[in-house]
Short mmCIF file of C-alpha atoms in Angstrom, two decimals:
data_model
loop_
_atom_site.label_atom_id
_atom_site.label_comp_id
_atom_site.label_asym_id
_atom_site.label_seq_id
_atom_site.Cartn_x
_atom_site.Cartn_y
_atom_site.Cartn_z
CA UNK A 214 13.57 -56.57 25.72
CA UNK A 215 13.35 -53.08 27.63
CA UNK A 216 16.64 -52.11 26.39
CA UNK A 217 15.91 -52.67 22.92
CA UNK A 218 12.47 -50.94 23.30
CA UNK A 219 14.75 -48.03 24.87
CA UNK A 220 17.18 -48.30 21.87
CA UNK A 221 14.20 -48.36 19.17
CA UNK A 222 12.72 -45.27 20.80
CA UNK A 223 15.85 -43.01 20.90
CA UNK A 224 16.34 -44.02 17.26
CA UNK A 225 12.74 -42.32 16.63
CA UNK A 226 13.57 -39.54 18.48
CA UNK A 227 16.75 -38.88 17.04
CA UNK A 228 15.48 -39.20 13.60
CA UNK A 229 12.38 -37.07 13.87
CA UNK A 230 15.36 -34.70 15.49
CA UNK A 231 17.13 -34.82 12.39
CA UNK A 232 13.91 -34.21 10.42
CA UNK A 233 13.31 -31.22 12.23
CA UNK A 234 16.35 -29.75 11.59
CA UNK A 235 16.66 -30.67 8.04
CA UNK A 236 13.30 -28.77 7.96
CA UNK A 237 15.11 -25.86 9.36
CA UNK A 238 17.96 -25.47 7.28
CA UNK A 239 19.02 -22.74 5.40
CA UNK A 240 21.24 -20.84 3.36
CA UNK A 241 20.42 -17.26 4.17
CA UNK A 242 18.19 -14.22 4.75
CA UNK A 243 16.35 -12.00 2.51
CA UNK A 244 15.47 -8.72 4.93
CA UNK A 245 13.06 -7.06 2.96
CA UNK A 246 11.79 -3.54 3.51
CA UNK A 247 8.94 -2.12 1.33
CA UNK A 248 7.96 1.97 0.50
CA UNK A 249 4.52 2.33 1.81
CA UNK A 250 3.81 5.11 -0.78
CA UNK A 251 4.42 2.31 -3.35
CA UNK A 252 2.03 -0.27 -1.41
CA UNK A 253 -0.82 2.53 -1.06
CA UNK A 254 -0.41 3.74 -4.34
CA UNK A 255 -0.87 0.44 -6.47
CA UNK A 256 -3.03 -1.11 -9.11
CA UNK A 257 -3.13 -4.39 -7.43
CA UNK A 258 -3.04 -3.59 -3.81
CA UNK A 259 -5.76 -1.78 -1.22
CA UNK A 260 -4.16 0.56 1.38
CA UNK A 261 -5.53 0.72 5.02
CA UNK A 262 -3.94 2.89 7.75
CA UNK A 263 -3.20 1.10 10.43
CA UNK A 264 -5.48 1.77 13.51
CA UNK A 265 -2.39 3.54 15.33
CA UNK A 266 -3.03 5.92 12.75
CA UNK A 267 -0.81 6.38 9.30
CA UNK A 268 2.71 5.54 9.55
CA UNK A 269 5.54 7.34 9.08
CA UNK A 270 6.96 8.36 5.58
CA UNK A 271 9.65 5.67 5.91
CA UNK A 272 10.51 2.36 4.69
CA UNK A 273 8.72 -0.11 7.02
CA UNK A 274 9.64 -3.84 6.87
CA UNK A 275 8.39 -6.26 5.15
CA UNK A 276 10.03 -9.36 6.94
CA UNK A 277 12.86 -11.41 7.39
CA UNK A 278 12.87 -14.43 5.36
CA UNK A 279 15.09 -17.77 5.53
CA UNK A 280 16.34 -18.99 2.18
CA UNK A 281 18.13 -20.77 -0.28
CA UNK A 282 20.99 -20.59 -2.41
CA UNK A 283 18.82 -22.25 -5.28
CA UNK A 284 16.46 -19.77 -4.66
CA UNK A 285 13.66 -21.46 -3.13
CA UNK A 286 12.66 -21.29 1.02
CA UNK A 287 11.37 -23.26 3.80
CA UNK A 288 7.79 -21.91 4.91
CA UNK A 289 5.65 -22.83 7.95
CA UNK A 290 8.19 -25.07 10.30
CA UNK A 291 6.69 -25.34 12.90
CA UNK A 292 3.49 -25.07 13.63
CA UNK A 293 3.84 -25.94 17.71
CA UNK A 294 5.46 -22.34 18.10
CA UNK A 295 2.52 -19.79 16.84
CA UNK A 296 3.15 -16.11 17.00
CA UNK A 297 3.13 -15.21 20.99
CA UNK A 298 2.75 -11.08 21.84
CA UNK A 299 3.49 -11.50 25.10
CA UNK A 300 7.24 -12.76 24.12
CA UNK A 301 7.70 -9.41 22.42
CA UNK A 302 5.87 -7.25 24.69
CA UNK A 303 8.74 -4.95 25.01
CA UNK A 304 9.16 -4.43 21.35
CA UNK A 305 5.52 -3.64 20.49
CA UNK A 306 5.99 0.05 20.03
CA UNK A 307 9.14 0.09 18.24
CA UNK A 308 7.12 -2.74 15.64
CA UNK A 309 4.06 -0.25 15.30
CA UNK A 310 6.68 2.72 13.93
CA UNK A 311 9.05 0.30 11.91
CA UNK A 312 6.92 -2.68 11.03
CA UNK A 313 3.29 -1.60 10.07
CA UNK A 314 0.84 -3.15 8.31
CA UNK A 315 -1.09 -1.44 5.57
CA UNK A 316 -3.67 -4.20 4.39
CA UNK A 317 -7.19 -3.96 4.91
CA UNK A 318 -9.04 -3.95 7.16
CA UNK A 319 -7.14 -1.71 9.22
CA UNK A 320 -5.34 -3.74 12.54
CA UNK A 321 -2.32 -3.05 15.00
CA UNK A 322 -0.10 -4.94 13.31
CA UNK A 323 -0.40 -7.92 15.30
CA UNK A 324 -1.55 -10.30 12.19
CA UNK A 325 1.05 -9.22 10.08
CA UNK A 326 3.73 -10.10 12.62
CA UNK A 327 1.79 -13.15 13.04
CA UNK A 328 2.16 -14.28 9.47
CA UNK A 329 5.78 -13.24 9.18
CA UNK A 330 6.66 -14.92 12.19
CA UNK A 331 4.91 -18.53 11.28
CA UNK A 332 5.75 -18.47 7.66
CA UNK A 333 9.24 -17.75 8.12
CA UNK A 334 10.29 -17.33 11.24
CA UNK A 335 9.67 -20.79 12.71
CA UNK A 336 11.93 -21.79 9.71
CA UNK A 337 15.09 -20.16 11.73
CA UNK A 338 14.30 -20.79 15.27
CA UNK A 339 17.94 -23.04 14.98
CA UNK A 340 19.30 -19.72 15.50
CA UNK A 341 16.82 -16.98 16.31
CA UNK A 342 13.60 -17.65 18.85
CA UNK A 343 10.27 -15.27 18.62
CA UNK A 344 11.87 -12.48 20.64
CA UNK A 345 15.33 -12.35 18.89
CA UNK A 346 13.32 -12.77 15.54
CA UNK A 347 11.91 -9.70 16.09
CA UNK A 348 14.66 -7.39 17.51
CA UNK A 349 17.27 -8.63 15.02
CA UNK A 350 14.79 -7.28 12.01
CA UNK A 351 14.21 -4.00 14.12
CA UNK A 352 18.05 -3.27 14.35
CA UNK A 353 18.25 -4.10 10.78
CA UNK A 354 16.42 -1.66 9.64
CA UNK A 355 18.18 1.00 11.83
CA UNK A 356 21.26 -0.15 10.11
CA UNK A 357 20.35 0.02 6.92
CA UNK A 358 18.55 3.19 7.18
CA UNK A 359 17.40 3.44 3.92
CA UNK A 360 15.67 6.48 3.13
CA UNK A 361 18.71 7.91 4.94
CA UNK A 362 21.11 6.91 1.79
CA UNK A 363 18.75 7.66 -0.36
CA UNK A 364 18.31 11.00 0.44
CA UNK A 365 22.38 11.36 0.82
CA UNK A 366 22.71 10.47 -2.90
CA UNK A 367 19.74 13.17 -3.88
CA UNK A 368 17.20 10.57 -3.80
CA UNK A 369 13.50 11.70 -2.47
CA UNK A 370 9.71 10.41 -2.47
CA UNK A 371 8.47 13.11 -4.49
CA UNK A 372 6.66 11.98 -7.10
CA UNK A 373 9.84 12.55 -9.84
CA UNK A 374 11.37 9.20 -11.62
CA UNK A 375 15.13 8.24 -10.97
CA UNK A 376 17.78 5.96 -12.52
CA UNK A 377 17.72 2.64 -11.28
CA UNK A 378 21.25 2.07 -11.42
CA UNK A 379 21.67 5.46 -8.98
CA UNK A 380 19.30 3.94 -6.79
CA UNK A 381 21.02 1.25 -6.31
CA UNK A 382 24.31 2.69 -5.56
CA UNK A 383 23.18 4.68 -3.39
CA UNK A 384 21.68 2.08 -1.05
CA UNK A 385 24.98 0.23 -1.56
CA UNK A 386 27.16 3.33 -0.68
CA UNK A 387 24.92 3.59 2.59
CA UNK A 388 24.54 0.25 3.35
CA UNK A 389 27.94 -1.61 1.76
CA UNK A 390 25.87 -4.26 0.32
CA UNK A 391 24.14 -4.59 -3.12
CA UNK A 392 20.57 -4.51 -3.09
CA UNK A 393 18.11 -6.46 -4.77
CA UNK A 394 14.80 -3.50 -6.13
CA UNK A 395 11.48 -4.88 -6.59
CA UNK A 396 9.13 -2.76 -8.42
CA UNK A 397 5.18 -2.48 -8.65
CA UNK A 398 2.74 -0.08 -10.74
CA UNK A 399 0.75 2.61 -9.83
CA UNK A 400 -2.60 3.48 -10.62
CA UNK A 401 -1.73 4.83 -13.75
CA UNK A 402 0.92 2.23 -14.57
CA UNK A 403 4.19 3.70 -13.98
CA UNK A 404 6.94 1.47 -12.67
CA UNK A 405 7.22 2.64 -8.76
CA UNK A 406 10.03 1.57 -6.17
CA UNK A 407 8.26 -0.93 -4.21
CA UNK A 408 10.66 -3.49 -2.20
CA UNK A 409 14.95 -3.43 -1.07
CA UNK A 410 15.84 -6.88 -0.63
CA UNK A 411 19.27 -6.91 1.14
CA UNK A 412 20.96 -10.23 2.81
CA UNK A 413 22.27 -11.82 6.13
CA UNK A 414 24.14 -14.75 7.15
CA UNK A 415 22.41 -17.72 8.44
CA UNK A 416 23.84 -16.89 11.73
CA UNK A 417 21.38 -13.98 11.80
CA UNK A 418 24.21 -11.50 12.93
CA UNK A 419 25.99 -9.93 9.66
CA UNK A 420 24.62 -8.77 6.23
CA UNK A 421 26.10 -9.85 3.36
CA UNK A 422 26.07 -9.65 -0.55
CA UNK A 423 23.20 -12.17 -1.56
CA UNK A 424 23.83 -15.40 -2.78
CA UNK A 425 20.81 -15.09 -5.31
CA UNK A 426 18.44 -12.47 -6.12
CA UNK A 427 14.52 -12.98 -6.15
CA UNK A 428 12.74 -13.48 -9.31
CA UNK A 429 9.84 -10.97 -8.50
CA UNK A 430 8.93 -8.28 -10.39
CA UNK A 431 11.77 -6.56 -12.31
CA UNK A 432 12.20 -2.38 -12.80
CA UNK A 433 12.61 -0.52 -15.76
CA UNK A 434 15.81 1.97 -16.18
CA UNK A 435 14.18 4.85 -14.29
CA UNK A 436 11.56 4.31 -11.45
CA UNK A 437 9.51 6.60 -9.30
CA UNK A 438 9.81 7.28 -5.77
CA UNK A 439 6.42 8.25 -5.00
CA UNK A 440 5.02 10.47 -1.89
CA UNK A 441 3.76 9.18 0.94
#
């Protein structure tokens, strides 16, 4: 009898195991980086500084996101691991330059991360924990550098409109990936660069060219970059 009680409750752990991973699966990243002139300067958005003061004119992330090839995502894995500061401690001031938060009211930052990390970070903890969830993103966008190609290819927040398709190429010469550009409007309604979506493995160590684009919101043949 106590063997097959033993036997019935290894079978329950292994398949709640399996659950758990099946819950965890994924294809691939989306690492997401948004223009915070574009965020501040929106007809559906309000802009707070955060209290650190206004960021940087830079691309800032947005988040790194688990996916799948069909398109769709896991979301909120695991709700035993909640966002932890003390596990990134060390990374706190690098995440207040590179990974601000601009929504209102005004905050440190540490909600944001919190959201990112429970929404879709708990979905990867197969290969990344909190800590390495964190630091990966960080070097990725010191990798990609963004604003860096950009500005290479001619490319500057100043207000003017550019070609989509030069935009593109130009993150793709700096980067050696093809990016996916989400756009938003302005207060005036102008179509504004907004989001780079760019991918990873589901290793969480090597970008690559995505799988599948998003179906956000789509760009018109000339877009502008706008101050910040």
């Amino acid at each position: 009898m106590e063997s097959k009680f033993l036997f019935l409750v290894n079978l329950l752990v292994l398949q709640y195991l399996a659950v758990l991973c099946v819950s965890q699966d994924f294809d691939f990243f989306y690492f997401v980086q948004q223009w915070p002139g574009s965020y501040c300067d929106s007809s559906s958005s309000r802009c707070c500084y955060p209290t650190t003061g206004k960021p940087a004119a830079d691309f800032g992330i947005h988040g790194l996101w688990p996916n799948y090839n069909d398109g769709s995502y896991p979301q909120n894995c695991d709700s035993n691991n909640p966002f932890d500061g003390s596990k990134i401690s060390d990374l706190i001031s690098s995440m207040r330059r590179n990974w601000p938060t601009l929504a209102c009211p005004s905050g440190s930052g540490e909600t944001f991360w919190s959201h990112e990390w429970e929404k879709h970070g708990t979905c990867s903890e197969s290969v990344l924990d909190q800590h390495s969830y964190f630091e990966t993103t960080l070097g990725l966008k010191q990798q990609t550098n963004l604003l860096q190609a950009l500005k290479t290819a001619g490319i500057k927040p100043d207000g003017e409109k550019y070609s989509l398709g030069d935009i593109k190429d130009a993150i793709k010469e700096g980067t050696g990936y093809t990016p996916w550009i989400e756009c938003n409007q302005d207060s005036s309604g102008n179509s504004q660069l907004y989001q780079v979506y760019l991918c990873l493995d589901n290793s969480g160590s090597s970008l690559i060219e995505c799988p599948v684009f998003p179906k956000g919101k789509k760009c018109g043949s000339a877009i502008e970059f706008p101050i910040f």
